[in-house]
XYZ file of C-alpha atoms in Angstrom:
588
model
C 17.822 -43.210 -0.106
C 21.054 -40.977 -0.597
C 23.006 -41.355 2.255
C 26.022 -39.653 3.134
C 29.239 -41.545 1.727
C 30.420 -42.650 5.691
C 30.310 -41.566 9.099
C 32.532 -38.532 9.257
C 33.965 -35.975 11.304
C 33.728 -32.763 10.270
C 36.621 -31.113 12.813
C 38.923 -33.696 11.130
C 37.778 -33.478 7.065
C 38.505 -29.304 7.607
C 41.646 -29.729 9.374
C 43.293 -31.902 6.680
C 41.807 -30.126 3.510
C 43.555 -27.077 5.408
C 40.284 -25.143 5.449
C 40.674 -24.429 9.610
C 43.965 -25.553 11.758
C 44.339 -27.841 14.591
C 44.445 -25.471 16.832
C 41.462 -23.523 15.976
C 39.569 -26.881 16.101
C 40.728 -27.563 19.511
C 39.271 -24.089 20.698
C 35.612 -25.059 18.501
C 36.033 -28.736 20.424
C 36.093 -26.959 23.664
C 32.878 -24.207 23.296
C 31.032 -26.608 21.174
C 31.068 -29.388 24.614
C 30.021 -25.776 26.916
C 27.366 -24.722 24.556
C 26.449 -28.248 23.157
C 26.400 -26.730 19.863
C 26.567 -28.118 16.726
C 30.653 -27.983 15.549
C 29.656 -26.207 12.258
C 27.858 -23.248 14.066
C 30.527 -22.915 16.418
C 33.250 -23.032 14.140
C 31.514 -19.903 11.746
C 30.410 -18.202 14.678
C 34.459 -18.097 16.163
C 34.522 -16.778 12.748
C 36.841 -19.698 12.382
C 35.511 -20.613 8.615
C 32.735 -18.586 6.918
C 28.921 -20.176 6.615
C 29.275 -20.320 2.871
C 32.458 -21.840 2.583
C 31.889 -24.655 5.104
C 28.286 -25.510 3.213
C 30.357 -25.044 -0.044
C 32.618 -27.590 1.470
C 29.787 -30.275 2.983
C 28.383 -29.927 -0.865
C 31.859 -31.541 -2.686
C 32.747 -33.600 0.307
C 29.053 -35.279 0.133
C 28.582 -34.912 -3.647
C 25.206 -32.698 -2.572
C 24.043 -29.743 -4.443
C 24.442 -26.241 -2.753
C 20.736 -25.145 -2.429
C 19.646 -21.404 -2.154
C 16.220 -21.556 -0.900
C 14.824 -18.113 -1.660
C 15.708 -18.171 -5.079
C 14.302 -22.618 -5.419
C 10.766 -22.539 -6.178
C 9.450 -24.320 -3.084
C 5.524 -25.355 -2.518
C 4.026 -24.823 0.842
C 2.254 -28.179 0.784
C 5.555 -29.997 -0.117
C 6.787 -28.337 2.659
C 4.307 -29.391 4.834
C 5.034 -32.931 4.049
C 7.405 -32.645 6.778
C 5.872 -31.610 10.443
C 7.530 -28.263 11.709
C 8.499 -30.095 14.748
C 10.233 -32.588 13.388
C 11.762 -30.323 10.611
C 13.008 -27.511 13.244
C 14.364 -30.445 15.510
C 16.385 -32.130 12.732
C 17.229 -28.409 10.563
C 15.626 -29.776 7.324
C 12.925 -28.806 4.903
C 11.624 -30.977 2.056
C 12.151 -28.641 -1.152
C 10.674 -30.441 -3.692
C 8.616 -33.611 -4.535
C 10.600 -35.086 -7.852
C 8.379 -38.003 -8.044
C 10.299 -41.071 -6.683
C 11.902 -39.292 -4.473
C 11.569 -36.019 -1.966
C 14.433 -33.353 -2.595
C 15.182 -32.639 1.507
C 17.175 -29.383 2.586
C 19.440 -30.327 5.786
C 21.924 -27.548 7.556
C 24.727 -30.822 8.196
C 23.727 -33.290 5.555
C 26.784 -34.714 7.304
C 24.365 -36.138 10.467
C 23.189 -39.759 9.850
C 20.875 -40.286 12.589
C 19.214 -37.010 11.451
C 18.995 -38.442 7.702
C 17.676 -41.538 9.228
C 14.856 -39.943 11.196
C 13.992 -38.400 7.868
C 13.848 -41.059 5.853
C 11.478 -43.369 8.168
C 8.744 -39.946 8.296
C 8.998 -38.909 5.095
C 6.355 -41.461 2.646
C 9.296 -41.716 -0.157
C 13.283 -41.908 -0.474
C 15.349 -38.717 0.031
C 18.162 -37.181 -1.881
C 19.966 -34.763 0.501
C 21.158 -31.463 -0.238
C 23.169 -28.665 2.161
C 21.436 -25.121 2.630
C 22.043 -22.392 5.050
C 20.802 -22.496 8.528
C 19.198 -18.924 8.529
C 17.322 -19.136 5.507
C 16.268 -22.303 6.752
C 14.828 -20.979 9.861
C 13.536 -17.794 7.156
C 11.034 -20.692 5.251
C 9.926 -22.115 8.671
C 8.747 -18.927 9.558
C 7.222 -18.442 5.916
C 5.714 -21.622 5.259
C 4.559 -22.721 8.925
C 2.177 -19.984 9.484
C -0.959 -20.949 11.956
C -3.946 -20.212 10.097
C -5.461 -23.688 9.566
C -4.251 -23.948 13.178
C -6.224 -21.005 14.257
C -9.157 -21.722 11.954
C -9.028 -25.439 14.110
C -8.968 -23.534 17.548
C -11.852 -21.065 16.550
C -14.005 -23.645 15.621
C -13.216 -25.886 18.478
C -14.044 -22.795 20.998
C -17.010 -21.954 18.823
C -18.254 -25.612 19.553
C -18.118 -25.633 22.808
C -19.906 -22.577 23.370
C -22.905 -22.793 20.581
C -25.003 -19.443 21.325
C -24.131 -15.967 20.958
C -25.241 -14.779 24.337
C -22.708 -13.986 27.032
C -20.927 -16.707 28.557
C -19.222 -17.032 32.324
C -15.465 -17.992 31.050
C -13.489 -17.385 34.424
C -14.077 -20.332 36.167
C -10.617 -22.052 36.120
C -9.379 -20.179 33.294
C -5.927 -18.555 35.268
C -3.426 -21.301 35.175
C -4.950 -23.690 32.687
C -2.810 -23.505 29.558
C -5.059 -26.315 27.649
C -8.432 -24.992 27.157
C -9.394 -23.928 23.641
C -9.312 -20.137 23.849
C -5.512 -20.348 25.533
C -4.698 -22.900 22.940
C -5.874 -20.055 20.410
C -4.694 -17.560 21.538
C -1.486 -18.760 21.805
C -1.396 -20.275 18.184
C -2.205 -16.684 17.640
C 1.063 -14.959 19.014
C 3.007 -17.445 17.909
C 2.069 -16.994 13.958
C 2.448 -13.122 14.509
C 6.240 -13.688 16.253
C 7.104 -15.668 13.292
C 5.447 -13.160 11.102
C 7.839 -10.525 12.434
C 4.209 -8.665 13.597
C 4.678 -5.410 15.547
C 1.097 -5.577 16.784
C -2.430 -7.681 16.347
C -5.555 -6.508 15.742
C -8.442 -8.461 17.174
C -12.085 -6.526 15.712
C -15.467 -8.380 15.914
C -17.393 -7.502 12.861
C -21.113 -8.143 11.477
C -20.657 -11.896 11.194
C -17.072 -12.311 11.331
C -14.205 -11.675 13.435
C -11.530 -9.928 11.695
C -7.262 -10.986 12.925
C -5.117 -8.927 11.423
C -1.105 -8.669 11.912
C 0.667 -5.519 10.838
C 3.931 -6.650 9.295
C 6.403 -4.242 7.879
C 3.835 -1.257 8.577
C 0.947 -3.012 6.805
C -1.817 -4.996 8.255
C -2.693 -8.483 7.244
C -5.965 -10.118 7.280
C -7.376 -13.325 8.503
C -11.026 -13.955 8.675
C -12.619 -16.067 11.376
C -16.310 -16.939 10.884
C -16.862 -18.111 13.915
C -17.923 -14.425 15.473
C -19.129 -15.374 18.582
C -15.820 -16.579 20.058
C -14.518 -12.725 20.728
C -15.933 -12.235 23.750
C -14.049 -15.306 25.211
C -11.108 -14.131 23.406
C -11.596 -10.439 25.162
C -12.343 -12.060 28.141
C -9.273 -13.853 28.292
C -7.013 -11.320 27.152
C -8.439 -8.667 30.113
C -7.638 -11.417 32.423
C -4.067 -12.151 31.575
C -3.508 -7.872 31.638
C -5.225 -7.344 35.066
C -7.950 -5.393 33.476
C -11.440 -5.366 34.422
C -13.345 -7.965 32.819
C -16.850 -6.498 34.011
C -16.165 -2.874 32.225
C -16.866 -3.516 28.429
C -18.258 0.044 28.281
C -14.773 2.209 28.474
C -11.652 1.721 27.187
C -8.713 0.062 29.166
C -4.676 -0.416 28.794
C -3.171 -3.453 30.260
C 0.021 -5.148 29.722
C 1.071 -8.866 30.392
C 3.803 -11.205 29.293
C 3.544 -14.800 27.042
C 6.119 -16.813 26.218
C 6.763 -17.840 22.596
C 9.624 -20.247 21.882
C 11.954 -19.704 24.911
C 11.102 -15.876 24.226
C 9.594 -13.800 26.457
C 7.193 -11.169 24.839
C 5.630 -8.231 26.063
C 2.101 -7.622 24.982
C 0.482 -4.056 25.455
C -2.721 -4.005 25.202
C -5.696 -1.453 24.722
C -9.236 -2.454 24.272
C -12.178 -0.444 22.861
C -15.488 -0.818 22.964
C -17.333 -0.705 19.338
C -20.431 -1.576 17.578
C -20.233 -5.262 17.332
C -18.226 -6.430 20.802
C -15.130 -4.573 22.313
C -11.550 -4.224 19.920
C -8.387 -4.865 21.210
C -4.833 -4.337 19.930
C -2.053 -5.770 21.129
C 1.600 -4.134 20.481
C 4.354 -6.594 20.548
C 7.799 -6.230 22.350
C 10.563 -8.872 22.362
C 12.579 -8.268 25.182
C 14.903 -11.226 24.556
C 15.661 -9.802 20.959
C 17.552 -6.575 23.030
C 17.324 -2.948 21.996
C 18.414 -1.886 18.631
C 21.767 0.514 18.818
C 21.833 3.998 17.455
C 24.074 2.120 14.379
C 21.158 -0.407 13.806
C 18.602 2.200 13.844
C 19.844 2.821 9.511
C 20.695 6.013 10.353
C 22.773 7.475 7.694
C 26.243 7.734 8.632
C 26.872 11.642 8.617
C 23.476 12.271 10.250
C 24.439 9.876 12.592
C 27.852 11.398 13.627
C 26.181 14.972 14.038
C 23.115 13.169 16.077
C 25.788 11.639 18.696
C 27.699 15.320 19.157
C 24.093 16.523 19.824
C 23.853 14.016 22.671
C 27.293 14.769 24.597
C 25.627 18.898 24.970
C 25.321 18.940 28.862
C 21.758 20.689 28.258
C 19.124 21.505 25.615
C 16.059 19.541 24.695
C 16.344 17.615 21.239
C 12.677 16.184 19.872
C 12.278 12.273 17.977
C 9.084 13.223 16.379
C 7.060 11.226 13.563
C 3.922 9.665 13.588
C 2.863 6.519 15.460
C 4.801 3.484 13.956
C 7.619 5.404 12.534
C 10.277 3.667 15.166
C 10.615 7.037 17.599
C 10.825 4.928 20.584
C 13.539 2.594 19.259
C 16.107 6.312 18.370
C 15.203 7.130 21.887
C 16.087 3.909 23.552
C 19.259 3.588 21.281
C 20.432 7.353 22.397
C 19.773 6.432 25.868
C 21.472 2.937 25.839
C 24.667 5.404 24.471
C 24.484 7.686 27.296
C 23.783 5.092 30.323
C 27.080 5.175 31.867
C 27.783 5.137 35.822
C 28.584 8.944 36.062
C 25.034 9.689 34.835
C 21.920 9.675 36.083
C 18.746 9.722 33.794
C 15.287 9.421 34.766
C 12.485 8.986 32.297
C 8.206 9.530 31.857
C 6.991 7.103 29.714
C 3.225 6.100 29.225
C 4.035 3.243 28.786
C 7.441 1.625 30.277
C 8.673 -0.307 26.557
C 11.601 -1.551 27.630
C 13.024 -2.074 31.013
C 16.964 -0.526 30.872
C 19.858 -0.837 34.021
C 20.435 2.073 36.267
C 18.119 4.173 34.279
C 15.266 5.298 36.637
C 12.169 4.732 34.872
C 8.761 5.860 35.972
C 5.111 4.980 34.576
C 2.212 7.347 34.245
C -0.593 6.702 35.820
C -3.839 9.006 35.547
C -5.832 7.928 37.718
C -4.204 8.644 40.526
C -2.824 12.086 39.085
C 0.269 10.808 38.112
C 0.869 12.621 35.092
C 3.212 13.525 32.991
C 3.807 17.271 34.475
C 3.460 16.092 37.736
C 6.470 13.564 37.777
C 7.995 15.668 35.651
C 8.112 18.553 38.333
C 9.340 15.397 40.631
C 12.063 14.469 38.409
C 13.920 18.169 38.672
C 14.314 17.751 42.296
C 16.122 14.287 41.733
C 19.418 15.453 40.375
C 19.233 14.391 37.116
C 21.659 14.367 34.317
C 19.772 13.565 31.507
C 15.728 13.475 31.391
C 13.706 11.522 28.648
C 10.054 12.252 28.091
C 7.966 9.886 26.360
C 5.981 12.425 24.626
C 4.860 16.201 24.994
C 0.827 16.239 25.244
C -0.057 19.633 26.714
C 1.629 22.959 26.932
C 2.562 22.451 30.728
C 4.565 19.345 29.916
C 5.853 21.099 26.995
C 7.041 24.331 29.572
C 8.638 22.309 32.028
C 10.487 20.194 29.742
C 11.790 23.451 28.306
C 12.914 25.016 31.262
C 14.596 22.016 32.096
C 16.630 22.184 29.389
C 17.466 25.820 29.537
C 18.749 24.771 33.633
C 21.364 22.470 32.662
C 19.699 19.229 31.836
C 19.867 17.312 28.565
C 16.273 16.783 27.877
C 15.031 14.046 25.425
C 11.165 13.805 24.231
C 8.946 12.906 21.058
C 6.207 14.713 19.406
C 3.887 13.843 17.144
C 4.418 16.187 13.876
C 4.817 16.102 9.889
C 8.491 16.816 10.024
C 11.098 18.759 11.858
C 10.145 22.070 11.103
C 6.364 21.474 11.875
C 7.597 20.691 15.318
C 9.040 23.429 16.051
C 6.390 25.418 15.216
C 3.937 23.280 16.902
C 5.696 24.154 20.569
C 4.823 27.566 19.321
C 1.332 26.263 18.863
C 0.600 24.892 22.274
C 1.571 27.759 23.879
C 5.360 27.579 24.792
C 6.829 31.348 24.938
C 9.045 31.825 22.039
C 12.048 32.570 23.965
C 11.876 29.544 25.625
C 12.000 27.648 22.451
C 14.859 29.254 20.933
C 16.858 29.291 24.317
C 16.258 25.636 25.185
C 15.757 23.340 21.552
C 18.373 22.700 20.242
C 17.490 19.661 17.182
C 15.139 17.871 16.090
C 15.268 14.275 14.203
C 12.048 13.347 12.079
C 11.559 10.396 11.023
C 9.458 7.586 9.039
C 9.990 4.263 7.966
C 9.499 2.795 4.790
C 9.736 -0.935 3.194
C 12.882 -2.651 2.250
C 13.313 -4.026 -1.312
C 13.403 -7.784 -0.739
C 17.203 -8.331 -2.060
C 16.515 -11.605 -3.489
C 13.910 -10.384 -6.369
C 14.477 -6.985 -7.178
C 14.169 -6.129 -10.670
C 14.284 -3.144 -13.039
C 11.261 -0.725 -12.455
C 10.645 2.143 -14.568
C 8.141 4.748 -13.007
C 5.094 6.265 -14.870
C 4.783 10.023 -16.191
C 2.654 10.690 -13.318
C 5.290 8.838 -10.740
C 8.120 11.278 -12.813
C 6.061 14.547 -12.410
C 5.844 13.800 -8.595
C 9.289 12.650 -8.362
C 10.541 15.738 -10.511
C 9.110 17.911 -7.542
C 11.133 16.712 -4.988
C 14.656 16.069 -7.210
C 14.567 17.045 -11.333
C 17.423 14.507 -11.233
C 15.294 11.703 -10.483
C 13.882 12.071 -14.245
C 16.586 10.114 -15.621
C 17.456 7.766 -12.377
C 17.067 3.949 -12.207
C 14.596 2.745 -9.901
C 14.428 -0.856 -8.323
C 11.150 -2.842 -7.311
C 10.553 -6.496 -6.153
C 8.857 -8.970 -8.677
C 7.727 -11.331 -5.355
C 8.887 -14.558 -4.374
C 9.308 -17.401 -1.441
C 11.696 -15.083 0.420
C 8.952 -12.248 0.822
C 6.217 -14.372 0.427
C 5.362 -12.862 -2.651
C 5.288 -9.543 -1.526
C 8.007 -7.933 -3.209
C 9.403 -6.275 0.225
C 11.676 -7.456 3.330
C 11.881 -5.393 6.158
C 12.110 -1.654 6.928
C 14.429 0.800 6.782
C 14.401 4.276 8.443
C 14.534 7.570 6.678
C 15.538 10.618 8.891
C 15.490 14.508 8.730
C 17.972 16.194 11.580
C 17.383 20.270 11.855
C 19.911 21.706 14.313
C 18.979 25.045 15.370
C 20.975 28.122 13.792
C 21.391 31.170 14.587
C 18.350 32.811 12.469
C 16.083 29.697 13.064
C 16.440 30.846 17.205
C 15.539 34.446 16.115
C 12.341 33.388 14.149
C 11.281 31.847 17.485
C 11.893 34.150 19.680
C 10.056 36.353 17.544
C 7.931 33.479 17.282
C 7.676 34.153 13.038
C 6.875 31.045 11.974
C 7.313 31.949 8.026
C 10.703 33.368 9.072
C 11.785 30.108 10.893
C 10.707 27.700 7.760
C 12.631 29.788 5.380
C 15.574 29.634 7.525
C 15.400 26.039 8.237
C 14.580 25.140 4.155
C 18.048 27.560 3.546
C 19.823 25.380 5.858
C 22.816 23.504 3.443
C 22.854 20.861 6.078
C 19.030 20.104 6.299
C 17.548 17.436 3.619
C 14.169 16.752 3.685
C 12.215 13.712 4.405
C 11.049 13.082 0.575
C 14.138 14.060 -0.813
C 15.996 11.201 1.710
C 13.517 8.671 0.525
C 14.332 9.754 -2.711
C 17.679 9.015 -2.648
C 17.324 5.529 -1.052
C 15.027 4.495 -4.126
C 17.793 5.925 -6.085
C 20.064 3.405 -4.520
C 17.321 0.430 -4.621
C 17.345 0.314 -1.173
C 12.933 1.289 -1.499
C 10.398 1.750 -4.378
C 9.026 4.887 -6.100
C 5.480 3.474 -4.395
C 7.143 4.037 -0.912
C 8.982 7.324 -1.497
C 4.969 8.630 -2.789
C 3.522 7.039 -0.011
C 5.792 8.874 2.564
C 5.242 12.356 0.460
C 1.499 11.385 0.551
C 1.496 11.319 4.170
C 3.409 14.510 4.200
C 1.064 16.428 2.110
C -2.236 14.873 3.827
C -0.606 15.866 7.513
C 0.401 19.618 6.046
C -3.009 19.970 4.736
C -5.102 18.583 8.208
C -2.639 21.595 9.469
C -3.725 24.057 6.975
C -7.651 23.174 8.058
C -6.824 23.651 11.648
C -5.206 27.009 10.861
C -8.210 27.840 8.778
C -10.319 27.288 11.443
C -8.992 28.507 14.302
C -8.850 32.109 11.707
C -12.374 31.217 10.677
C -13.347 31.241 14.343
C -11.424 34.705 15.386
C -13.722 36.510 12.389
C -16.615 35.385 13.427
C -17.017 36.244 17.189
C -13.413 37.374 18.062
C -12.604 34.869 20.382
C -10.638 31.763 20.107
């Protein structure tokens, strides 16, 4: 076994190779004993020493190589060789089986009781080498995933409860953590937390019961064959969200709370009753991971100055519109986390509560007992507010009052769900909000989408096809002769070729002849004027520049324009329609 060359400390080895001073070591001595930290973590988080030149440093002092594990071809079963427990609680990963010996990844190579843990689980000798705590805790998250785990817990849950008919599952089942549908479910919000999932889809099928995860806007599939487990998995579920577990007929919205790895994560749920059981889907919301800021939204730093002098206007309605998914909620909760401040009060509608936010005063719809979103919203004049946010517009009275609260000195914030900004303009038009109204009270709106980030670690050259060109050519003629980027796939994306999102935005700020086409309510008039507007890009023609920069992929920026033109041509039906419907009897 390689074992570090002696018992050291690493305060004193930095001090005399003059990498950190005595005196910032002292200060690292003293938070590392109130945090009971690891010196190393506390000495790069003080900012002290940087992470890569204090694992630069561990690799000379203990004659270890410097391993970067997304770009080190690493094998999940080699991985494996080590349990996740045991590798999480000593910070190490085996990278690679050499034969003789096991190649083991350690965050402080430096710690001999951890090395010597290692070396009595671990079936052969270890050489050591020094890798970066974050993208260790990035290939836990990759190569522990759940699904043999889940398969396990299916099948044991299937066992115990051999026919297909309906079961009685409540007995005892509040409280009792250690029965084989919590012990699945469970294993089944923990996989999609370390999957980075924004929601999970449970959907009984013929046969089969379908799991999927949508990660970075695209769903994932596992298959469980054991079908007749869903209704205990339902069952549960309703029971944890206060629903009713007798009503399998209509749909119902619950919420509840589980705890994954010190984390507390809210669930919402919504179930649906289909052809083979009742679907649910479950929307994820880490409240311990805090709200994003407006700056870690990606908004574009000139788009983002003009957005925050939008929200210092006393009054005036802006819209966050985009489709569901595209991260509207997270702009809104960032431009309300800006404006919370003691001399303000704001007061917000939301169906449903996301996130729970200090001195804001937030109220929950609730339609059953008529506590909608006009109603509260009539309410919520009479309360002296400063600032308003709805959570969406959905009919034309909403959409009225929210305007003339604007136009009476409030600063009104709301989404909608539209193509783009200047569709949503025009759709206020559409449900029936008097032009002048419009023009008087809106005074932006941001669109917005997200699309998939590059993964950094294997992007490579990509050069589009004539077809990718011609559509590309529509939106810029410049991007004939640009570079693209794409990712080839490896262990840091799990093969995928993407990491993350990243937002593209659209902000149209009303002018002078955009309020006149409203108040005329011209719709032609008010597209022309917003398309002349030098200060208005487009949605495509963002994304277009961000594949320009290889921040995205020519497949993203066509997917984003696909959606655009499919939306714009569901809009073009409706109009059709609706004209369609005049001629024939000349009523709407």
């Amino acid at each position: 076994m390689q074992q570090p060359k002696a018992k050291i400390r690493l305060g004193d080895l930095l001090v005399q190779n003059n990498i950190i001073n005595e005196e910032q070591l002292m200060q690292a001595l003293s938070a590392q004993r109130e945090s009971g930290r690891k010196l190393g973590a506390v000495l790069v988080e003080q900012g002290f020493v940087s992470e890569h030149d204090l694992l630069t440093f561990l690799s000379q002092h203990l004659d270890v190589p410097l391993i970067n594990i997304p770009e080190y071809s690493v094998q999940a079963e080699t991985v494996k060789m080590l349990p996740e427990v045991q590798a999480r609680r000593y910070r190490a990963i085996v990278l690679e089986d050499q034969g003789d010996t096991l190649l083991v990844g350690m965050s402080d190579p430096a710690d001999i009781n951890a090395v010597d843990a290692l070396s009595g689980l671990l079936p052969k000798p270890i050489k050591l080498a020094v890798v970066a705590q974050a993208q260790l805790f990035d290939a836990y998250d990759s190569f522990y995933r759940r699904t043999e785990e889940i398969a396990s817990f299916a099948q044991e849950l299937a066992e115990e409860y051999q026919s297909d008919e309906e079961f009685d599952f409540t007995s005892g089942l509040e409280g009792e953590q250690d029965t084989a549908v919590a012990r699945l479910l469970q294993s089944i919000f923990e996989d999609a937390v370390q999957a980075k999932a924004s929601d999970i889809h449970i959907e009984p099928d013929e046969g089969m019961l379908r799991i999927r995860q949508r990660v970075d806007g695209i769903l994932q599939e596992n298959i469980i064959k054991e079908k007749n487990i869903a209704s205990a998995l339902v069952l549960r579920l309703k029971l944890m969200s206060g629903l009713d577990i007798s009503e399998k007929r209509l749909p119902q919205d619950g919420r509840t709370q589980v705890r994954i790895k010190n984390h507390i994560v809210d669930v919402r749920i919504s179930t649906m009753p289909v052809q083979n059981g009742e679907s649910v889907v479950m929307r994820l919301l880490d409240q311990s991971a805090g709200l994003l800021t407006l700056d870690q939204t990606g908004m574009p730093g000139p788009l983002l100055r003009r957005f925050r002098t939008l929200l210092q206007r006393p009054h005036g309605m802006i819209l966050v519109t985009g489709p569901t998914g595209s991260g509207k909620t997270t702009t809104l909760y960032g431009a309300m986390s800006e404006l919370n401040k003691p001399e303000s009060k704001i007061i917000t509608v939301e169906d449903p509560v996301e996130y729970r936010l200090p001195r804001i005063n937030q109220v929950q719809i609730n339609n059953k007992i008529d506590l909608s979103f006009s109603n509260v919203l009539r309410t919520t004049l009479r309360q002296d507010p400063d600032i308003i946010m709805v959570g969406e517009m959905r009919d034309t009275e909403t959409v009225e009052i929210g305007l003339r609260g604007a136009l009476t000195g409030h600063l009104v914030l709301s989404t909608l769900h539209t193509n783009d900004a200047i569709s949503s303009a025009i759709r206020l038009l559409d449900m029936g909000a008097p032009g002048y109204l419009v023009a008087s009270s809106l005074r932006a709106i941001v669109a917005q989408r997200l699309v998939r980030r590059i993964c950094d670690n294997c992007k490579v050259d990509y050069h589009p096809s004539e077809d990718e060109l011609f559509w590309l050519g529509n939106i810029d003629p410049s991007a004939k002769t640009a570079t693209f980027k794409q990712g080839s796939g490896c262990q840091n994306c799990n093969q995928r070729g993407y990491k993350g999102r990243v937002g593209v935005f659209e902000l149209l700020e009303m002018t002078e002849a955009m309020m006149d086409a409203l108040k005329a309510s011209d719709t032609v008039a008010f597209s022309k004027a917003a398309e002349s507007n030098p200060n208005y890009a487009p949605l495509a023609s963002v994304a277009l520049s961000y594949a320009k920069m290889g921040f995205t992929t020519v497949e993203e920026v066509l997917r984003l324009v696909e959606m655009v033109a499919e939306t714009d041509k569901s809009s073009e039906k409706s109009e059709t329609a609706k004209e369609a419907e005049v001629e024939g009897d000349g009523t709407v």
